[in-house]
mmCIF file of C-alpha atoms in Angstrom:
data_model
loop_
_atom_site.group_PDB
_atom_site.id
_atom_site.type_symbol
_atom_site.label_atom_id
_atom_site.label_comp_id
_atom_site.label_asym_id
_atom_site.label_seq_id
_atom_site.Cartn_x
_atom_site.Cartn_y
_atom_site.Cartn_z
ATOM 1 C CA UNK A 7 44.010 -30.373 -46.392
ATOM 2 C CA UNK A 8 40.250 -30.005 -46.176
ATOM 3 C CA UNK A 9 38.866 -29.363 -49.652
ATOM 4 C CA UNK A 10 36.968 -26.136 -50.163
ATOM 5 C CA UNK A 11 33.489 -26.129 -51.639
ATOM 6 C CA UNK A 12 31.661 -23.343 -53.393
ATOM 7 C CA UNK A 13 29.143 -21.933 -53.150
ATOM 8 C CA UNK A 14 28.516 -22.256 -49.428
ATOM 9 C CA UNK A 15 24.790 -22.092 -49.983
ATOM 10 C CA UNK A 16 22.404 -21.942 -52.895
ATOM 11 C CA UNK A 17 18.638 -21.644 -53.244
ATOM 12 C CA UNK A 18 16.948 -22.970 -56.372
ATOM 13 C CA UNK A 19 13.448 -23.230 -57.708
ATOM 14 C CA UNK A 20 12.248 -26.630 -58.815
ATOM 15 C CA UNK A 21 13.500 -27.388 -62.288
ATOM 16 C CA UNK A 22 16.556 -25.145 -62.106
ATOM 17 C CA UNK A 23 20.125 -26.391 -62.417
ATOM 18 C CA UNK A 24 23.008 -26.031 -59.988
ATOM 19 C CA UNK A 25 26.730 -26.654 -59.904
ATOM 20 C CA UNK A 26 28.712 -27.328 -56.746
ATOM 21 C CA UNK A 27 32.481 -27.120 -56.865
ATOM 22 C CA UNK A 28 35.125 -28.821 -54.770
ATOM 23 C CA UNK A 29 38.767 -27.720 -54.813
ATOM 24 C CA UNK A 30 41.808 -29.238 -53.200
ATOM 25 C CA UNK A 31 45.332 -27.986 -52.687
ATOM 26 C CA UNK A 32 46.662 -31.484 -53.292
ATOM 27 C CA UNK A 33 46.823 -33.709 -56.330
ATOM 28 C CA UNK A 34 43.882 -36.037 -56.025
ATOM 29 C CA UNK A 35 43.311 -39.726 -56.531
ATOM 30 C CA UNK A 36 39.603 -39.864 -55.812
ATOM 31 C CA UNK A 37 36.658 -37.602 -55.147
ATOM 32 C CA UNK A 38 33.518 -38.760 -53.381
ATOM 33 C CA UNK A 39 30.182 -36.949 -53.182
ATOM 34 C CA UNK A 40 27.627 -37.306 -50.401
ATOM 35 C CA UNK A 41 24.336 -35.654 -49.537
ATOM 36 C CA UNK A 42 23.079 -35.101 -46.029
ATOM 37 C CA UNK A 43 19.469 -34.217 -45.386
ATOM 38 C CA UNK A 44 18.540 -32.362 -42.249
ATOM 39 C CA UNK A 45 18.657 -34.625 -39.225
ATOM 40 C CA UNK A 46 19.965 -37.569 -41.204
ATOM 41 C CA UNK A 47 23.337 -39.168 -41.855
ATOM 42 C CA UNK A 48 25.244 -38.436 -45.065
ATOM 43 C CA UNK A 49 24.385 -40.714 -47.973
ATOM 44 C CA UNK A 50 26.751 -41.692 -50.750
ATOM 45 C CA UNK A 51 26.120 -40.298 -54.250
ATOM 46 C CA UNK A 52 29.113 -41.197 -56.396
ATOM 47 C CA UNK A 53 32.856 -41.696 -56.648
ATOM 48 C CA UNK A 54 35.214 -40.350 -59.295
ATOM 49 C CA UNK A 55 38.660 -41.841 -59.647
ATOM 50 C CA UNK A 56 41.776 -40.396 -61.218
ATOM 51 C CA UNK A 57 41.764 -41.270 -64.892
ATOM 52 C CA UNK A 58 38.148 -42.334 -64.700
ATOM 53 C CA UNK A 59 35.116 -41.112 -66.543
ATOM 54 C CA UNK A 60 32.511 -38.583 -65.577
ATOM 55 C CA UNK A 61 29.840 -40.251 -63.498
ATOM 56 C CA UNK A 62 26.116 -39.820 -63.534
ATOM 57 C CA UNK A 63 23.232 -40.794 -61.310
ATOM 58 C CA UNK A 64 19.751 -39.914 -62.573
ATOM 59 C CA UNK A 65 19.868 -36.150 -62.963
ATOM 60 C CA UNK A 66 22.967 -35.736 -60.828
ATOM 61 C CA UNK A 67 26.381 -36.054 -62.433
ATOM 62 C CA UNK A 68 29.939 -35.076 -61.603
ATOM 63 C CA UNK A 69 33.253 -34.379 -63.248
ATOM 64 C CA UNK A 70 36.829 -34.575 -62.012
ATOM 65 C CA UNK A 71 39.526 -32.290 -63.373
ATOM 66 C CA UNK A 72 42.771 -33.861 -62.189
ATOM 67 C CA UNK A 73 44.963 -31.045 -63.481
ATOM 68 C CA UNK A 74 43.052 -28.436 -61.542
ATOM 69 C CA UNK A 75 42.470 -30.700 -58.545
ATOM 70 C CA UNK A 76 38.786 -29.911 -58.753
ATOM 71 C CA UNK A 77 35.513 -31.709 -58.997
ATOM 72 C CA UNK A 78 32.090 -30.373 -59.846
ATOM 73 C CA UNK A 79 28.683 -31.817 -59.048
ATOM 74 C CA UNK A 80 25.917 -31.009 -61.513
ATOM 75 C CA UNK A 81 22.266 -31.122 -60.509
ATOM 76 C CA UNK A 82 19.871 -30.686 -63.401
ATOM 77 C CA UNK A 83 16.160 -30.037 -63.278
ATOM 78 C CA UNK A 84 16.321 -29.944 -59.490
ATOM 79 C CA UNK A 85 13.590 -31.550 -57.407
ATOM 80 C CA UNK A 86 12.470 -30.763 -53.873
ATOM 81 C CA UNK A 87 14.140 -33.993 -52.759
ATOM 82 C CA UNK A 88 17.540 -32.611 -53.755
ATOM 83 C CA UNK A 89 17.542 -30.261 -50.778
ATOM 84 C CA UNK A 90 20.296 -30.947 -48.284
ATOM 85 C CA UNK A 91 23.955 -30.336 -47.647
ATOM 86 C CA UNK A 92 26.375 -31.718 -50.201
ATOM 87 C CA UNK A 93 29.861 -32.779 -49.205
ATOM 88 C CA UNK A 94 32.753 -33.756 -51.358
ATOM 89 C CA UNK A 95 35.411 -36.042 -49.937
ATOM 90 C CA UNK A 96 38.895 -36.200 -51.391
ATOM 91 C CA UNK A 97 41.800 -38.588 -51.224
ATOM 92 C CA UNK A 98 45.219 -37.259 -52.199
ATOM 93 C CA UNK A 99 47.550 -39.064 -54.586
ATOM 94 C CA UNK A 100 49.860 -39.682 -51.670
ATOM 95 C CA UNK A 101 47.120 -41.813 -50.164
ATOM 96 C CA UNK A 102 46.150 -42.406 -46.567
ATOM 97 C CA UNK A 103 44.322 -39.111 -46.223
ATOM 98 C CA UNK A 104 40.614 -38.752 -46.883
ATOM 99 C CA UNK A 105 38.891 -35.493 -45.947
ATOM 100 C CA UNK A 106 35.423 -34.105 -46.422
ATOM 101 C CA UNK A 107 34.889 -30.622 -47.770
ATOM 102 C CA UNK A 108 33.290 -27.635 -46.113
ATOM 103 C CA UNK A 109 29.820 -28.473 -47.422
ATOM 104 C CA UNK A 110 27.284 -26.723 -49.641
ATOM 105 C CA UNK A 111 23.742 -26.168 -48.436
ATOM 106 C CA UNK A 112 21.260 -26.539 -51.271
ATOM 107 C CA UNK A 113 17.600 -25.621 -50.883
ATOM 108 C CA UNK A 114 15.047 -26.288 -53.587
ATOM 109 C CA UNK A 115 11.812 -24.352 -53.309
ATOM 110 C CA UNK A 116 8.557 -24.877 -55.206
ATOM 111 C CA UNK B 1 22.003 -56.405 -44.446
ATOM 112 C CA UNK B 2 22.056 -54.358 -41.267
ATOM 113 C CA UNK B 3 23.423 -50.852 -41.511
ATOM 114 C CA UNK B 4 25.948 -49.074 -39.339
ATOM 115 C CA UNK B 5 24.745 -48.772 -35.784
ATOM 116 C CA UNK B 6 25.884 -46.336 -33.134
ATOM 117 C CA UNK B 7 25.191 -46.329 -29.446
ATOM 118 C CA UNK B 8 24.069 -44.451 -27.570
ATOM 119 C CA UNK B 9 22.086 -42.126 -29.809
ATOM 120 C CA UNK B 10 21.949 -39.316 -27.293
ATOM 121 C CA UNK B 11 24.193 -38.479 -24.381
ATOM 122 C CA UNK B 12 24.375 -35.655 -21.865
ATOM 123 C CA UNK B 13 27.572 -35.261 -19.891
ATOM 124 C CA UNK B 14 29.122 -32.714 -17.584
ATOM 125 C CA UNK B 15 32.391 -30.890 -18.190
ATOM 126 C CA UNK B 16 35.352 -32.890 -17.002
ATOM 127 C CA UNK B 17 33.688 -36.264 -17.429
ATOM 128 C CA UNK B 18 34.664 -38.798 -20.021
ATOM 129 C CA UNK B 19 32.524 -40.607 -22.568
ATOM 130 C CA UNK B 20 32.739 -43.702 -24.745
ATOM 131 C CA UNK B 21 30.831 -44.017 -27.988
ATOM 132 C CA UNK B 22 30.369 -47.250 -29.894
ATOM 133 C CA UNK B 23 30.054 -48.055 -33.574
ATOM 134 C CA UNK B 24 29.204 -51.374 -35.205
ATOM 135 C CA UNK B 25 30.027 -51.392 -38.924
ATOM 136 C CA UNK B 26 28.252 -53.227 -41.688
ATOM 137 C CA UNK B 27 29.147 -56.898 -41.662
ATOM 138 C CA UNK B 28 32.321 -57.481 -43.669
ATOM 139 C CA UNK B 29 33.484 -53.887 -43.482
ATOM 140 C CA UNK B 30 36.932 -53.508 -41.994
ATOM 141 C CA UNK B 31 37.321 -49.747 -42.035
ATOM 142 C CA UNK B 32 35.674 -47.466 -39.517
ATOM 143 C CA UNK B 33 36.082 -43.704 -39.575
ATOM 144 C CA UNK B 34 34.887 -41.214 -36.999
ATOM 145 C CA UNK B 35 33.760 -37.648 -37.661
ATOM 146 C CA UNK B 36 32.689 -34.744 -35.518
ATOM 147 C CA UNK B 37 29.941 -32.573 -36.935
ATOM 148 C CA UNK B 38 29.016 -29.180 -35.536
ATOM 149 C CA UNK B 39 26.886 -26.475 -37.191
ATOM 150 C CA UNK B 40 28.953 -24.632 -39.749
ATOM 151 C CA UNK B 41 31.980 -26.918 -39.366
ATOM 152 C CA UNK B 42 31.065 -29.703 -41.707
ATOM 153 C CA UNK B 43 32.489 -33.163 -41.147
ATOM 154 C CA UNK B 44 35.715 -32.948 -39.180
ATOM 155 C CA UNK B 45 37.771 -36.110 -39.450
ATOM 156 C CA UNK B 46 38.768 -37.651 -36.127
ATOM 157 C CA UNK B 47 40.415 -40.952 -36.989
ATOM 158 C CA UNK B 48 40.165 -44.061 -39.098
ATOM 159 C CA UNK B 49 40.744 -47.653 -38.129
ATOM 160 C CA UNK B 50 41.358 -50.511 -40.501
ATOM 161 C CA UNK B 51 41.849 -54.076 -39.317
ATOM 162 C CA UNK B 52 42.354 -52.928 -35.715
ATOM 163 C CA UNK B 53 45.062 -50.405 -36.625
ATOM 164 C CA UNK B 54 44.704 -46.654 -36.566
ATOM 165 C CA UNK B 55 45.352 -45.672 -40.130
ATOM 166 C CA UNK B 56 44.883 -41.928 -39.877
ATOM 167 C CA UNK B 57 44.253 -39.305 -37.250
ATOM 168 C CA UNK B 58 42.782 -35.871 -37.662
ATOM 169 C CA UNK B 59 43.795 -32.686 -35.955
ATOM 170 C CA UNK B 60 42.149 -33.225 -32.600
ATOM 171 C CA UNK B 61 43.694 -33.133 -29.115
ATOM 172 C CA UNK B 62 44.853 -36.284 -27.391
ATOM 173 C CA UNK B 63 41.670 -36.288 -25.310
ATOM 174 C CA UNK B 64 40.082 -37.963 -28.307
ATOM 175 C CA UNK B 65 41.070 -41.574 -28.750
ATOM 176 C CA UNK B 66 39.685 -44.679 -30.314
ATOM 177 C CA UNK B 67 40.189 -48.318 -30.955
ATOM 178 C CA UNK B 68 38.904 -51.110 -33.102
ATOM 179 C CA UNK B 69 38.243 -54.668 -32.079
ATOM 180 C CA UNK B 70 38.811 -57.881 -33.991
ATOM 181 C CA UNK B 71 35.148 -57.950 -35.051
ATOM 182 C CA UNK B 72 35.648 -54.456 -36.561
ATOM 183 C CA UNK B 73 33.475 -52.776 -33.963
ATOM 184 C CA UNK B 74 34.982 -49.487 -32.887
ATOM 185 C CA UNK B 75 34.836 -47.231 -29.897
ATOM 186 C CA UNK B 76 35.892 -43.668 -29.430
ATOM 187 C CA UNK B 77 36.625 -42.080 -26.113
ATOM 188 C CA UNK B 78 36.703 -38.452 -25.116
ATOM 189 C CA UNK B 79 38.241 -37.637 -21.769
ATOM 190 C CA UNK B 80 37.958 -34.447 -19.748
ATOM 191 C CA UNK B 81 34.970 -33.208 -21.706
ATOM 192 C CA UNK B 82 34.744 -29.557 -22.668
ATOM 193 C CA UNK B 83 31.695 -27.549 -23.709
ATOM 194 C CA UNK B 84 33.114 -27.349 -27.225
ATOM 195 C CA UNK B 85 32.931 -31.127 -27.538
ATOM 196 C CA UNK B 86 29.164 -30.892 -27.888
ATOM 197 C CA UNK B 87 28.502 -32.227 -31.371
ATOM 198 C CA UNK B 88 27.098 -35.017 -33.469
ATOM 199 C CA UNK B 89 29.623 -37.829 -33.717
ATOM 200 C CA UNK B 90 29.276 -39.923 -36.830
ATOM 201 C CA UNK B 91 30.982 -43.127 -37.678
ATOM 202 C CA UNK B 92 31.232 -44.560 -41.161
ATOM 203 C CA UNK B 93 32.286 -47.967 -42.371
ATOM 204 C CA UNK B 94 33.621 -49.182 -45.684
ATOM 205 C CA UNK B 95 34.993 -52.359 -47.176
ATOM 206 C CA UNK B 96 38.448 -50.913 -47.658
ATOM 207 C CA UNK B 97 40.345 -47.905 -46.284
ATOM 208 C CA UNK B 98 38.460 -44.641 -46.734
ATOM 209 C CA UNK B 99 38.813 -43.083 -50.136
ATOM 210 C CA UNK B 100 39.606 -44.914 -53.321
ATOM 211 C CA UNK B 101 36.830 -46.810 -55.010
ATOM 212 C CA UNK B 102 34.798 -47.695 -51.931
ATOM 213 C CA UNK B 103 32.018 -45.609 -50.491
ATOM 214 C CA UNK B 104 31.431 -45.019 -46.812
ATOM 215 C CA UNK B 105 28.209 -45.909 -45.060
ATOM 216 C CA UNK B 106 27.308 -43.673 -42.155
ATOM 217 C CA UNK B 107 25.595 -44.509 -38.932
ATOM 218 C CA UNK B 108 22.853 -42.306 -37.462
ATOM 219 C CA UNK B 109 25.306 -40.631 -35.104
ATOM 220 C CA UNK B 110 25.557 -39.980 -31.383
ATOM 221 C CA UNK B 111 24.429 -36.557 -30.235
ATOM 222 C CA UNK B 112 26.683 -35.521 -27.348
ATOM 223 C CA UNK B 113 25.771 -32.555 -25.201
ATOM 224 C CA UNK B 114 28.260 -31.308 -22.630
ATOM 225 C CA UNK B 115 26.891 -29.064 -19.896
#
């Protein structure tokens, strides 16, 4: 039931782009994305709902492919502040179950 | 608006003891979820409470329990502590049940060390 994220870890140079994927074995109603910096609590980034549009937040955007039960987080022109662990959270169509993914560690270097 | 608060922030216990952790959600939030975080294990869902009722429970042994009070404050209890229970315990609150269109706001966590 826990969604699987890929890659597990990625290292980028400032200005490079990255894509983080989140896959579920269940048909999804919503996908949430959070970022957790070292030693801090996770912080909300965005929510994508079934039938909704692709979301964007500054240079971070996400898509939700309902047919494939997948979501992707796109980070463009990465900044040092983007470093952290990214988690997706998914809610199945059947409702009542919300689980966070396995996490993706992203490191941006100068 | 005050954020989610958790007490205590740090705790050291001995195997076999029990522990109670507390979480105060953002004012107006009725859902509180608890997660266990260990290195390499991500955020493992423990349980969620909404309006004083346990809405969901994760795959953890019965030693882990929780409750929610009428003011939405929540506690979780771990009995007969094991070394493997050492972790960061995070609680998160939201306006509505977890998932859907409402984001979760996390507290700073309680770092539990079992010796």
